[in-house]
Short mmCIF file of N, CA, C and O in Angstrom, two decimals:
data_model
loop_
_atom_site.label_atom_id
_atom_site.label_comp_id
_atom_site.label_asym_id
_atom_site.label_seq_id
_atom_site.Cartn_x
_atom_site.Cartn_y
_atom_site.Cartn_z
N MET A 1472 -0.45 2.62 -17.42
CA MET A 1472 -0.54 1.64 -16.37
C MET A 1472 -1.61 2.05 -15.36
O MET A 1472 -1.74 3.21 -15.01
N LYS A 1473 -2.36 1.06 -14.89
CA LYS A 1473 -3.37 1.33 -13.88
C LYS A 1473 -2.70 1.62 -12.54
O LYS A 1473 -1.71 1.00 -12.19
N ARG A 1474 -3.31 2.56 -11.82
CA ARG A 1474 -2.82 2.93 -10.49
C ARG A 1474 -4.01 3.13 -9.55
O ARG A 1474 -5.14 3.29 -10.00
N VAL A 1475 -3.72 3.16 -8.27
CA VAL A 1475 -4.75 3.43 -7.26
C VAL A 1475 -4.85 4.94 -7.08
O VAL A 1475 -3.85 5.61 -6.90
N TYR A 1476 -6.07 5.44 -7.16
CA TYR A 1476 -6.34 6.86 -6.95
C TYR A 1476 -7.41 7.00 -5.88
O TYR A 1476 -8.31 6.17 -5.77
N VAL A 1477 -7.32 8.07 -5.09
CA VAL A 1477 -8.28 8.30 -4.01
C VAL A 1477 -8.97 9.63 -4.22
O VAL A 1477 -8.34 10.64 -4.51
N ASN A 1478 -10.28 9.62 -4.09
CA ASN A 1478 -11.08 10.84 -4.15
C ASN A 1478 -11.43 11.22 -2.71
O ASN A 1478 -12.29 10.60 -2.09
N GLU A 1479 -10.72 12.22 -2.18
CA GLU A 1479 -10.90 12.63 -0.79
C GLU A 1479 -12.33 13.05 -0.49
O GLU A 1479 -12.79 12.93 0.65
N LYS A 1480 -13.06 13.54 -1.49
CA LYS A 1480 -14.44 13.98 -1.27
C LYS A 1480 -15.33 12.81 -0.85
O LYS A 1480 -16.33 13.01 -0.17
N TRP A 1481 -14.97 11.59 -1.29
CA TRP A 1481 -15.80 10.43 -1.02
C TRP A 1481 -15.29 9.57 0.13
O TRP A 1481 -15.98 8.69 0.61
N CYS A 1482 -14.07 9.83 0.58
CA CYS A 1482 -13.48 9.02 1.66
C CYS A 1482 -14.15 9.34 2.98
O CYS A 1482 -14.20 10.50 3.41
N LEU A 1483 -14.67 8.31 3.63
CA LEU A 1483 -15.36 8.46 4.91
C LEU A 1483 -14.41 8.34 6.10
O LEU A 1483 -14.79 8.60 7.23
N GLY A 1484 -13.19 7.91 5.85
CA GLY A 1484 -12.24 7.68 6.94
C GLY A 1484 -12.58 6.45 7.75
O GLY A 1484 -12.25 6.37 8.93
N CYS A 1485 -13.23 5.46 7.13
CA CYS A 1485 -13.68 4.27 7.85
C CYS A 1485 -12.57 3.25 8.08
O CYS A 1485 -12.73 2.34 8.89
N HIS A 1486 -11.47 3.37 7.37
CA HIS A 1486 -10.29 2.50 7.51
C HIS A 1486 -10.52 1.08 6.99
O HIS A 1486 -9.69 0.21 7.22
N LEU A 1487 -11.63 0.81 6.30
CA LEU A 1487 -11.86 -0.53 5.76
C LEU A 1487 -10.81 -0.91 4.72
O LEU A 1487 -10.45 -2.08 4.60
N CYS A 1488 -10.29 0.06 4.01
CA CYS A 1488 -9.23 -0.24 3.03
C CYS A 1488 -8.00 -0.79 3.74
O CYS A 1488 -7.35 -1.72 3.25
N GLU A 1489 -7.70 -0.26 4.93
CA GLU A 1489 -6.56 -0.75 5.70
C GLU A 1489 -6.77 -2.20 6.12
O GLU A 1489 -5.86 -3.03 6.02
N TYR A 1490 -7.97 -2.52 6.60
CA TYR A 1490 -8.26 -3.89 7.02
C TYR A 1490 -8.22 -4.86 5.85
O TYR A 1490 -7.68 -5.97 5.96
N ASN A 1491 -8.77 -4.45 4.72
CA ASN A 1491 -8.75 -5.31 3.54
C ASN A 1491 -7.32 -5.52 3.05
O ASN A 1491 -6.96 -6.62 2.63
N CYS A 1492 -6.51 -4.49 3.12
CA CYS A 1492 -5.10 -4.59 2.72
C CYS A 1492 -4.37 -5.55 3.65
O CYS A 1492 -3.63 -6.44 3.21
N ALA A 1493 -4.54 -5.37 4.95
CA ALA A 1493 -3.86 -6.23 5.92
C ALA A 1493 -4.26 -7.68 5.73
O ALA A 1493 -3.42 -8.59 5.78
N TYR A 1494 -5.54 -7.93 5.49
CA TYR A 1494 -6.02 -9.30 5.27
C TYR A 1494 -5.44 -9.87 3.98
O TYR A 1494 -4.93 -10.99 3.96
N ALA A 1495 -5.47 -9.11 2.91
CA ALA A 1495 -4.98 -9.60 1.62
C ALA A 1495 -3.49 -9.96 1.68
O ALA A 1495 -3.04 -10.86 0.98
N ASN A 1496 -2.74 -9.27 2.52
CA ASN A 1496 -1.31 -9.52 2.62
C ASN A 1496 -0.93 -10.42 3.80
O ASN A 1496 0.25 -10.62 4.07
N SER A 1497 -1.93 -10.97 4.48
CA SER A 1497 -1.67 -11.83 5.64
C SER A 1497 -1.31 -13.26 5.24
O SER A 1497 -0.71 -13.99 6.02
N GLY A 1498 -1.75 -13.67 4.05
CA GLY A 1498 -1.51 -15.03 3.61
C GLY A 1498 -2.49 -16.04 4.21
O GLY A 1498 -2.32 -17.25 4.06
N LYS A 1499 -3.51 -15.55 4.90
CA LYS A 1499 -4.49 -16.44 5.54
C LYS A 1499 -5.79 -16.45 4.73
O LYS A 1499 -6.09 -15.51 4.01
N ASP A 1500 -6.56 -17.53 4.91
CA ASP A 1500 -7.81 -17.70 4.16
C ASP A 1500 -9.03 -17.13 4.87
O ASP A 1500 -10.08 -17.01 4.26
N ASP A 1501 -8.90 -16.79 6.12
CA ASP A 1501 -10.03 -16.31 6.91
C ASP A 1501 -9.70 -14.95 7.50
O ASP A 1501 -8.72 -14.81 8.23
N MET A 1502 -10.54 -13.96 7.21
CA MET A 1502 -10.27 -12.59 7.65
C MET A 1502 -10.28 -12.49 9.19
O MET A 1502 -9.45 -11.80 9.77
N VAL A 1503 -11.19 -13.19 9.83
CA VAL A 1503 -11.27 -13.12 11.29
C VAL A 1503 -10.00 -13.70 11.91
O VAL A 1503 -9.41 -13.09 12.80
N LYS A 1504 -9.55 -14.84 11.44
CA LYS A 1504 -8.33 -15.45 11.97
C LYS A 1504 -7.10 -14.60 11.67
O LYS A 1504 -6.16 -14.55 12.45
N ALA A 1505 -7.13 -13.92 10.54
CA ALA A 1505 -5.99 -13.09 10.14
C ALA A 1505 -5.88 -11.81 10.95
O ALA A 1505 -4.79 -11.35 11.23
N LEU A 1506 -7.01 -11.23 11.35
CA LEU A 1506 -6.99 -9.89 11.96
C LEU A 1506 -7.45 -9.80 13.41
O LEU A 1506 -7.21 -8.78 14.05
N LYS A 1507 -8.11 -10.83 13.91
CA LYS A 1507 -8.63 -10.75 15.28
C LYS A 1507 -7.49 -10.69 16.30
O LYS A 1507 -6.56 -11.49 16.27
N ASN A 1508 -7.56 -9.70 17.18
CA ASN A 1508 -6.57 -9.48 18.24
C ASN A 1508 -5.17 -9.24 17.69
O ASN A 1508 -4.18 -9.58 18.33
N VAL A 1509 -5.08 -8.67 16.50
CA VAL A 1509 -3.80 -8.39 15.86
C VAL A 1509 -3.74 -6.89 15.55
O VAL A 1509 -4.71 -6.32 15.04
N LYS A 1510 -2.62 -6.27 15.84
CA LYS A 1510 -2.42 -4.88 15.43
C LYS A 1510 -2.07 -4.92 13.94
O LYS A 1510 -1.05 -5.48 13.56
N ILE A 1511 -2.94 -4.37 13.11
CA ILE A 1511 -2.72 -4.46 11.67
C ILE A 1511 -1.62 -3.51 11.22
O ILE A 1511 -1.41 -2.46 11.84
N ASN A 1512 -0.95 -3.89 10.16
CA ASN A 1512 0.12 -3.08 9.57
C ASN A 1512 -0.12 -3.04 8.05
O ASN A 1512 0.58 -3.70 7.29
N PRO A 1513 -1.14 -2.29 7.63
CA PRO A 1513 -1.50 -2.28 6.21
C PRO A 1513 -0.51 -1.49 5.36
O PRO A 1513 0.27 -0.69 5.87
N ARG A 1514 -0.58 -1.71 4.07
CA ARG A 1514 0.30 -1.02 3.13
C ARG A 1514 -0.34 0.25 2.59
O ARG A 1514 0.24 0.93 1.76
N ILE A 1515 -1.52 0.53 3.05
CA ILE A 1515 -2.21 1.79 2.75
C ILE A 1515 -2.58 2.37 4.11
O ILE A 1515 -2.92 1.63 5.03
N GLN A 1516 -2.47 3.67 4.25
CA GLN A 1516 -2.75 4.32 5.53
C GLN A 1516 -3.74 5.45 5.32
O GLN A 1516 -3.58 6.25 4.41
N ILE A 1517 -4.75 5.52 6.17
CA ILE A 1517 -5.70 6.64 6.13
C ILE A 1517 -5.20 7.73 7.06
O ILE A 1517 -4.91 7.49 8.23
N GLU A 1518 -5.06 8.90 6.53
CA GLU A 1518 -4.66 10.08 7.30
C GLU A 1518 -5.86 11.03 7.34
O GLU A 1518 -6.64 11.07 6.39
N GLU A 1519 -5.97 11.78 8.40
CA GLU A 1519 -7.05 12.75 8.51
C GLU A 1519 -6.48 14.08 8.96
O GLU A 1519 -5.68 14.14 9.88
N LYS A 1520 -6.89 15.13 8.27
CA LYS A 1520 -6.44 16.48 8.62
C LYS A 1520 -7.57 17.46 8.31
O LYS A 1520 -8.12 17.44 7.21
N ASP A 1521 -7.89 18.28 9.26
CA ASP A 1521 -8.93 19.30 9.10
C ASP A 1521 -10.24 18.73 8.58
O ASP A 1521 -10.90 19.32 7.72
N GLY A 1522 -10.61 17.55 9.08
CA GLY A 1522 -11.88 16.94 8.69
C GLY A 1522 -11.87 16.25 7.33
O GLY A 1522 -12.90 15.77 6.87
N ILE A 1523 -10.71 16.20 6.68
CA ILE A 1523 -10.60 15.53 5.39
C ILE A 1523 -9.79 14.25 5.57
O ILE A 1523 -8.70 14.27 6.11
N ALA A 1524 -10.35 13.13 5.12
CA ALA A 1524 -9.67 11.85 5.18
C ALA A 1524 -9.12 11.52 3.80
O ALA A 1524 -9.77 11.75 2.79
N PHE A 1525 -7.90 10.99 3.78
CA PHE A 1525 -7.31 10.60 2.51
C PHE A 1525 -6.37 9.43 2.74
O PHE A 1525 -5.84 9.23 3.83
N ALA A 1526 -6.19 8.64 1.71
CA ALA A 1526 -5.35 7.45 1.79
C ALA A 1526 -3.96 7.74 1.26
O ALA A 1526 -3.80 8.44 0.26
N VAL A 1527 -2.96 7.20 1.94
CA VAL A 1527 -1.57 7.32 1.51
C VAL A 1527 -1.10 5.92 1.13
O VAL A 1527 -1.18 5.00 1.93
N GLN A 1528 -0.67 5.77 -0.12
CA GLN A 1528 -0.15 4.50 -0.60
C GLN A 1528 0.87 4.76 -1.69
O GLN A 1528 0.99 5.89 -2.15
N CYS A 1529 1.59 3.75 -2.08
CA CYS A 1529 2.62 3.91 -3.11
C CYS A 1529 1.99 4.40 -4.40
O CYS A 1529 0.95 3.90 -4.84
N ARG A 1530 2.63 5.35 -5.02
CA ARG A 1530 2.14 5.91 -6.28
C ARG A 1530 2.78 5.25 -7.50
O ARG A 1530 2.48 5.61 -8.62
N HIS A 1531 3.71 4.34 -7.27
CA HIS A 1531 4.42 3.65 -8.36
C HIS A 1531 4.92 4.66 -9.39
O HIS A 1531 4.56 4.64 -10.56
N CYS A 1532 5.77 5.54 -8.89
CA CYS A 1532 6.33 6.64 -9.68
C CYS A 1532 7.06 6.13 -10.92
O CYS A 1532 7.61 5.03 -10.93
N GLU A 1533 7.07 6.96 -11.95
CA GLU A 1533 7.78 6.59 -13.17
C GLU A 1533 9.29 6.64 -12.97
O GLU A 1533 10.02 5.87 -13.57
N GLU A 1534 9.76 7.58 -12.15
CA GLU A 1534 11.18 7.67 -11.80
C GLU A 1534 11.28 7.64 -10.27
O GLU A 1534 11.49 8.67 -9.64
N PRO A 1535 11.13 6.45 -9.67
CA PRO A 1535 11.04 6.35 -8.22
C PRO A 1535 12.36 6.59 -7.48
O PRO A 1535 13.36 5.94 -7.76
N LEU A 1536 12.32 7.52 -6.56
CA LEU A 1536 13.49 7.82 -5.74
C LEU A 1536 13.83 6.65 -4.82
O LEU A 1536 14.99 6.42 -4.50
N CYS A 1537 12.81 5.90 -4.40
CA CYS A 1537 13.05 4.77 -3.50
C CYS A 1537 13.89 3.70 -4.18
O CYS A 1537 14.80 3.14 -3.57
N VAL A 1538 13.60 3.42 -5.44
CA VAL A 1538 14.37 2.41 -6.18
C VAL A 1538 15.80 2.89 -6.40
O VAL A 1538 16.76 2.14 -6.23
N LYS A 1539 15.93 4.16 -6.74
CA LYS A 1539 17.28 4.72 -6.96
C LYS A 1539 18.09 4.72 -5.67
O LYS A 1539 19.30 4.56 -5.69
N GLY A 1540 17.44 4.90 -4.54
CA GLY A 1540 18.13 4.99 -3.26
C GLY A 1540 18.38 3.65 -2.58
O GLY A 1540 19.13 3.57 -1.61
N CYS A 1541 17.79 2.58 -3.09
CA CYS A 1541 17.94 1.27 -2.46
C CYS A 1541 19.35 0.73 -2.69
O CYS A 1541 19.74 0.47 -3.83
N ILE A 1542 20.10 0.54 -1.61
CA ILE A 1542 21.51 0.16 -1.72
C ILE A 1542 21.71 -1.31 -2.05
O ILE A 1542 22.79 -1.70 -2.48
N THR A 1543 20.68 -2.15 -1.86
CA THR A 1543 20.83 -3.58 -2.10
C THR A 1543 20.10 -4.09 -3.33
O THR A 1543 20.23 -5.25 -3.68
N GLY A 1544 19.32 -3.23 -3.95
CA GLY A 1544 18.53 -3.67 -5.11
C GLY A 1544 17.28 -4.42 -4.71
O GLY A 1544 16.71 -5.17 -5.51
N ALA A 1545 16.83 -4.24 -3.48
CA ALA A 1545 15.62 -4.92 -3.00
C ALA A 1545 14.36 -4.36 -3.65
O ALA A 1545 13.35 -5.05 -3.72
N LEU A 1546 14.41 -3.13 -4.11
CA LEU A 1546 13.28 -2.52 -4.81
C LEU A 1546 13.56 -2.54 -6.30
O LEU A 1546 14.64 -2.16 -6.75
N SER A 1547 12.57 -2.98 -7.06
CA SER A 1547 12.72 -3.01 -8.51
C SER A 1547 11.37 -2.71 -9.16
O SER A 1547 10.33 -2.76 -8.50
N ILE A 1548 11.41 -2.41 -10.43
CA ILE A 1548 10.19 -2.11 -11.18
C ILE A 1548 9.91 -3.26 -12.12
O ILE A 1548 10.77 -3.65 -12.92
N LYS A 1549 8.70 -3.82 -12.03
CA LYS A 1549 8.29 -4.90 -12.91
C LYS A 1549 6.91 -4.55 -13.47
O LYS A 1549 5.96 -4.42 -12.71
N ASP A 1550 6.84 -4.35 -14.76
CA ASP A 1550 5.59 -3.96 -15.42
C ASP A 1550 4.96 -2.72 -14.79
O ASP A 1550 3.75 -2.64 -14.64
N GLY A 1551 5.80 -1.77 -14.39
CA GLY A 1551 5.32 -0.52 -13.82
C GLY A 1551 5.03 -0.56 -12.33
O GLY A 1551 4.72 0.46 -11.73
N VAL A 1552 5.11 -1.74 -11.72
CA VAL A 1552 4.84 -1.89 -10.29
C VAL A 1552 6.17 -1.98 -9.55
O VAL A 1552 7.03 -2.78 -9.90
N ILE A 1553 6.32 -1.15 -8.52
CA ILE A 1553 7.53 -1.20 -7.70
C ILE A 1553 7.35 -2.32 -6.69
O ILE A 1553 6.43 -2.30 -5.88
N GLU A 1554 8.24 -3.33 -6.79
CA GLU A 1554 8.14 -4.51 -5.95
C GLU A 1554 9.29 -4.59 -4.96
O GLU A 1554 10.36 -4.04 -5.20
N VAL A 1555 9.06 -5.31 -3.86
CA VAL A 1555 10.06 -5.49 -2.81
C VAL A 1555 10.51 -6.94 -2.79
O VAL A 1555 9.70 -7.85 -2.76
N ASP A 1556 11.83 -7.15 -2.79
CA ASP A 1556 12.40 -8.47 -2.58
C ASP A 1556 12.91 -8.49 -1.15
O ASP A 1556 13.99 -7.97 -0.85
N LYS A 1557 12.12 -9.08 -0.24
CA LYS A 1557 12.46 -9.05 1.18
C LYS A 1557 13.75 -9.81 1.49
O LYS A 1557 14.38 -9.55 2.50
N ASP A 1558 14.14 -10.73 0.62
CA ASP A 1558 15.39 -11.45 0.83
C ASP A 1558 16.60 -10.55 0.64
O ASP A 1558 17.66 -10.79 1.21
N LYS A 1559 16.45 -9.50 -0.16
CA LYS A 1559 17.55 -8.57 -0.41
C LYS A 1559 17.55 -7.38 0.55
O LYS A 1559 18.56 -6.73 0.74
N CYS A 1560 16.41 -7.09 1.16
CA CYS A 1560 16.28 -5.91 2.02
C CYS A 1560 17.06 -6.12 3.31
O CYS A 1560 16.90 -7.14 3.99
N VAL A 1561 17.91 -5.15 3.64
CA VAL A 1561 18.71 -5.21 4.87
C VAL A 1561 18.15 -4.30 5.96
O VAL A 1561 18.72 -4.20 7.04
N GLY A 1562 17.05 -3.61 5.68
CA GLY A 1562 16.42 -2.76 6.68
C GLY A 1562 17.15 -1.46 6.95
O GLY A 1562 17.10 -0.93 8.06
N CYS A 1563 17.83 -0.92 5.94
CA CYS A 1563 18.51 0.37 6.13
C CYS A 1563 17.53 1.53 6.11
O CYS A 1563 17.82 2.61 6.61
N PHE A 1564 16.36 1.31 5.51
CA PHE A 1564 15.26 2.27 5.45
C PHE A 1564 15.58 3.53 4.65
O PHE A 1564 14.93 4.56 4.82
N THR A 1565 16.57 3.46 3.77
CA THR A 1565 16.88 4.59 2.89
C THR A 1565 15.67 4.90 2.00
O THR A 1565 15.37 6.07 1.74
N CYS A 1566 14.97 3.87 1.58
CA CYS A 1566 13.79 4.06 0.73
C CYS A 1566 12.69 4.82 1.47
O CYS A 1566 12.00 5.65 0.88
N ILE A 1567 12.55 4.55 2.76
CA ILE A 1567 11.55 5.26 3.56
C ILE A 1567 11.87 6.74 3.59
O ILE A 1567 10.98 7.59 3.43
N LEU A 1568 13.14 7.05 3.75
CA LEU A 1568 13.57 8.45 3.78
C LEU A 1568 13.43 9.13 2.43
O LEU A 1568 13.20 10.33 2.36
N SER A 1569 13.59 8.37 1.35
CA SER A 1569 13.58 8.99 0.03
C SER A 1569 12.20 9.07 -0.61
O SER A 1569 12.02 9.81 -1.58
N CYS A 1570 11.21 8.37 -0.08
CA CYS A 1570 9.86 8.42 -0.66
C CYS A 1570 9.20 9.74 -0.30
O CYS A 1570 8.96 10.04 0.87
N PRO A 1571 8.86 10.56 -1.31
CA PRO A 1571 8.25 11.87 -1.01
C PRO A 1571 6.81 11.78 -0.52
O PRO A 1571 6.26 12.76 -0.04
N TYR A 1572 6.20 10.58 -0.59
CA TYR A 1572 4.79 10.44 -0.21
C TYR A 1572 4.60 9.74 1.13
O TYR A 1572 3.47 9.61 1.60
N GLY A 1573 5.67 9.24 1.71
CA GLY A 1573 5.54 8.52 2.98
C GLY A 1573 4.82 7.21 2.83
O GLY A 1573 4.11 6.77 3.73
N ALA A 1574 4.98 6.56 1.69
CA ALA A 1574 4.22 5.36 1.37
C ALA A 1574 4.96 4.06 1.67
O ALA A 1574 4.42 2.99 1.46
N ILE A 1575 6.18 4.14 2.16
CA ILE A 1575 6.95 2.94 2.50
C ILE A 1575 7.11 2.92 4.01
O ILE A 1575 7.34 3.95 4.63
N MET A 1576 6.94 1.74 4.60
CA MET A 1576 7.02 1.62 6.05
C MET A 1576 7.71 0.32 6.44
O MET A 1576 7.79 -0.59 5.62
N PRO A 1577 8.18 0.23 7.68
CA PRO A 1577 8.76 -1.04 8.14
C PRO A 1577 7.70 -2.13 8.14
O PRO A 1577 6.51 -1.87 8.36
N ASP A 1578 8.13 -3.39 7.90
CA ASP A 1578 7.19 -4.49 7.92
C ASP A 1578 6.86 -4.88 9.36
O ASP A 1578 7.30 -4.22 10.31
N ASP A 1579 6.09 -5.93 9.53
CA ASP A 1579 5.66 -6.35 10.87
C ASP A 1579 6.82 -6.61 11.82
O ASP A 1579 6.74 -6.33 13.01
N ASP A 1580 7.91 -7.16 11.29
CA ASP A 1580 9.07 -7.48 12.13
C ASP A 1580 9.98 -6.28 12.35
O ASP A 1580 10.80 -6.28 13.27
N GLY A 1581 9.88 -5.26 11.50
CA GLY A 1581 10.74 -4.09 11.60
C GLY A 1581 12.13 -4.30 11.04
O GLY A 1581 13.00 -3.46 11.19
N HIS A 1582 12.35 -5.45 10.37
CA HIS A 1582 13.66 -5.76 9.81
C HIS A 1582 13.75 -5.48 8.32
O HIS A 1582 14.83 -5.50 7.74
N ALA A 1583 12.64 -5.27 7.69
CA ALA A 1583 12.57 -5.00 6.25
C ALA A 1583 11.46 -3.97 6.03
O ALA A 1583 10.91 -3.44 6.98
N ILE A 1584 11.15 -3.72 4.77
CA ILE A 1584 10.11 -2.73 4.47
C ILE A 1584 8.92 -3.40 3.80
O ILE A 1584 9.01 -4.53 3.33
N GLN A 1585 7.84 -2.67 3.77
CA GLN A 1585 6.67 -3.09 3.02
C GLN A 1585 6.07 -1.86 2.36
O GLN A 1585 6.25 -0.74 2.83
N LYS A 1586 5.38 -2.09 1.26
CA LYS A 1586 4.72 -1.03 0.53
C LYS A 1586 3.66 -1.64 -0.34
O LYS A 1586 3.64 -2.85 -0.54
N CYS A 1587 2.79 -0.84 -0.85
CA CYS A 1587 1.75 -1.33 -1.75
C CYS A 1587 2.39 -1.87 -3.02
O CYS A 1587 3.23 -1.21 -3.63
N GLU A 1588 1.97 -3.07 -3.40
CA GLU A 1588 2.42 -3.67 -4.64
C GLU A 1588 1.21 -3.97 -5.53
O GLU A 1588 1.25 -4.87 -6.37
N LEU A 1589 0.14 -3.22 -5.32
CA LEU A 1589 -1.10 -3.32 -6.08
C LEU A 1589 -1.72 -4.72 -6.04
O LEU A 1589 -2.44 -5.12 -6.94
N CYS A 1590 -1.40 -5.47 -5.00
CA CYS A 1590 -1.94 -6.83 -4.80
C CYS A 1590 -1.65 -7.75 -5.99
O CYS A 1590 -2.42 -8.66 -6.25
N VAL A 1591 -0.55 -7.52 -6.69
CA VAL A 1591 -0.25 -8.36 -7.85
C VAL A 1591 0.04 -9.80 -7.46
O VAL A 1591 -0.14 -10.71 -8.27
N LYS A 1592 0.46 -10.03 -6.22
CA LYS A 1592 0.79 -11.38 -5.77
C LYS A 1592 -0.35 -12.08 -5.04
O LYS A 1592 -0.26 -13.26 -4.76
N ASN A 1593 -1.40 -11.36 -4.71
CA ASN A 1593 -2.41 -11.98 -3.85
C ASN A 1593 -3.86 -11.59 -4.13
O ASN A 1593 -4.70 -11.76 -3.28
N ALA A 1594 -4.15 -11.07 -5.27
CA ALA A 1594 -5.55 -10.66 -5.53
C ALA A 1594 -6.00 -11.15 -6.91
O ALA A 1594 -5.22 -11.70 -7.67
N ASN A 1595 -7.22 -10.88 -7.18
CA ASN A 1595 -7.80 -11.32 -8.46
C ASN A 1595 -7.92 -10.16 -9.44
O ASN A 1595 -8.96 -9.97 -10.04
N GLY A 1596 -6.87 -9.40 -9.60
CA GLY A 1596 -6.87 -8.34 -10.59
C GLY A 1596 -7.20 -6.96 -10.08
O GLY A 1596 -7.01 -5.98 -10.77
N GLU A 1597 -7.70 -6.87 -8.85
CA GLU A 1597 -8.04 -5.57 -8.28
C GLU A 1597 -7.45 -5.49 -6.88
O GLU A 1597 -7.59 -6.43 -6.10
N PRO A 1598 -6.78 -4.39 -6.54
CA PRO A 1598 -6.24 -4.26 -5.19
C PRO A 1598 -7.33 -4.39 -4.13
O PRO A 1598 -8.46 -3.94 -4.32
N ALA A 1599 -6.98 -5.02 -3.01
CA ALA A 1599 -7.94 -5.28 -1.94
C ALA A 1599 -8.53 -4.00 -1.37
O ALA A 1599 -9.69 -3.96 -0.98
N CYS A 1600 -7.73 -2.92 -1.33
CA CYS A 1600 -8.24 -1.66 -0.78
C CYS A 1600 -9.37 -1.10 -1.65
O CYS A 1600 -10.34 -0.54 -1.14
N VAL A 1601 -9.24 -1.28 -2.95
CA VAL A 1601 -10.26 -0.81 -3.89
C VAL A 1601 -11.53 -1.64 -3.75
O VAL A 1601 -12.63 -1.10 -3.64
N ALA A 1602 -11.36 -2.95 -3.72
CA ALA A 1602 -12.50 -3.85 -3.61
C ALA A 1602 -13.25 -3.66 -2.30
O ALA A 1602 -14.47 -3.83 -2.25
N GLY A 1603 -12.54 -3.28 -1.23
CA GLY A 1603 -13.17 -3.16 0.07
C GLY A 1603 -13.68 -1.78 0.43
O GLY A 1603 -14.21 -1.59 1.52
N CYS A 1604 -13.55 -0.81 -0.45
CA CYS A 1604 -14.01 0.55 -0.14
C CYS A 1604 -15.52 0.64 -0.34
O CYS A 1604 -16.00 0.53 -1.47
N PRO A 1605 -16.29 0.85 0.73
CA PRO A 1605 -17.75 0.86 0.59
C PRO A 1605 -18.29 2.07 -0.17
O PRO A 1605 -19.40 2.03 -0.69
N ASN A 1606 -17.52 3.13 -0.24
CA ASN A 1606 -17.99 4.36 -0.87
C ASN A 1606 -17.38 4.60 -2.24
O ASN A 1606 -17.60 5.63 -2.84
N LYS A 1607 -16.57 3.65 -2.70
CA LYS A 1607 -15.88 3.75 -4.00
C LYS A 1607 -15.01 5.01 -4.09
O LYS A 1607 -14.86 5.61 -5.14
N ALA A 1608 -14.43 5.38 -2.94
CA ALA A 1608 -13.52 6.53 -2.90
C ALA A 1608 -12.16 6.16 -3.46
O ALA A 1608 -11.39 7.03 -3.86
N ILE A 1609 -11.84 4.86 -3.46
CA ILE A 1609 -10.56 4.38 -3.99
C ILE A 1609 -10.86 3.64 -5.28
O ILE A 1609 -11.71 2.75 -5.31
N VAL A 1610 -10.16 4.02 -6.34
CA VAL A 1610 -10.37 3.39 -7.64
C VAL A 1610 -9.04 2.90 -8.19
O VAL A 1610 -7.97 3.40 -7.84
N PHE A 1611 -9.11 1.92 -9.07
CA PHE A 1611 -7.93 1.37 -9.75
C PHE A 1611 -8.17 1.57 -11.23
O PHE A 1611 -8.97 0.87 -11.85
N GLU A 1612 -7.49 2.59 -11.80
CA GLU A 1612 -7.76 2.93 -13.19
C GLU A 1612 -6.54 3.58 -13.83
O GLU A 1612 -5.59 3.96 -13.16
N GLU A 1613 -6.61 3.69 -15.12
CA GLU A 1613 -5.55 4.35 -15.88
C GLU A 1613 -6.00 5.78 -16.16
O GLU A 1613 -7.14 6.02 -16.55
N ARG A 1614 -5.11 6.71 -15.94
CA ARG A 1614 -5.44 8.12 -16.20
C ARG A 1614 -4.42 8.75 -17.10
O ARG A 1614 -3.28 8.40 -17.11
#
């Protein structure tokens, strides 16, 4: 299965992947209208430590602790992608606590969770973070 991988050597820490992610998941047709004067809440996060920038996003684990820990069944695996059913999520945040990568976060309202779903619901075959990376530090490939 294809997954998102990040090459820290090439990451500039520009945060464009975050903006592209936020726009792709906004449901709006215009990036300016979707993001202007809005605090973005992307499903990928750029972290920086000791001068090294790297992206944190869902790894779509083969045996995901988040899915096992979800008390309502809001997290499920479909074709290798861990998906969120927001109608089932009660906001207990057990999945946030059980994710070893810190890739799950509260959604904009703080009542449910959000995580990378590889843009399967809103893109043209390639995650928005990958398409928007100017340095090609983020790739979508099978390894």
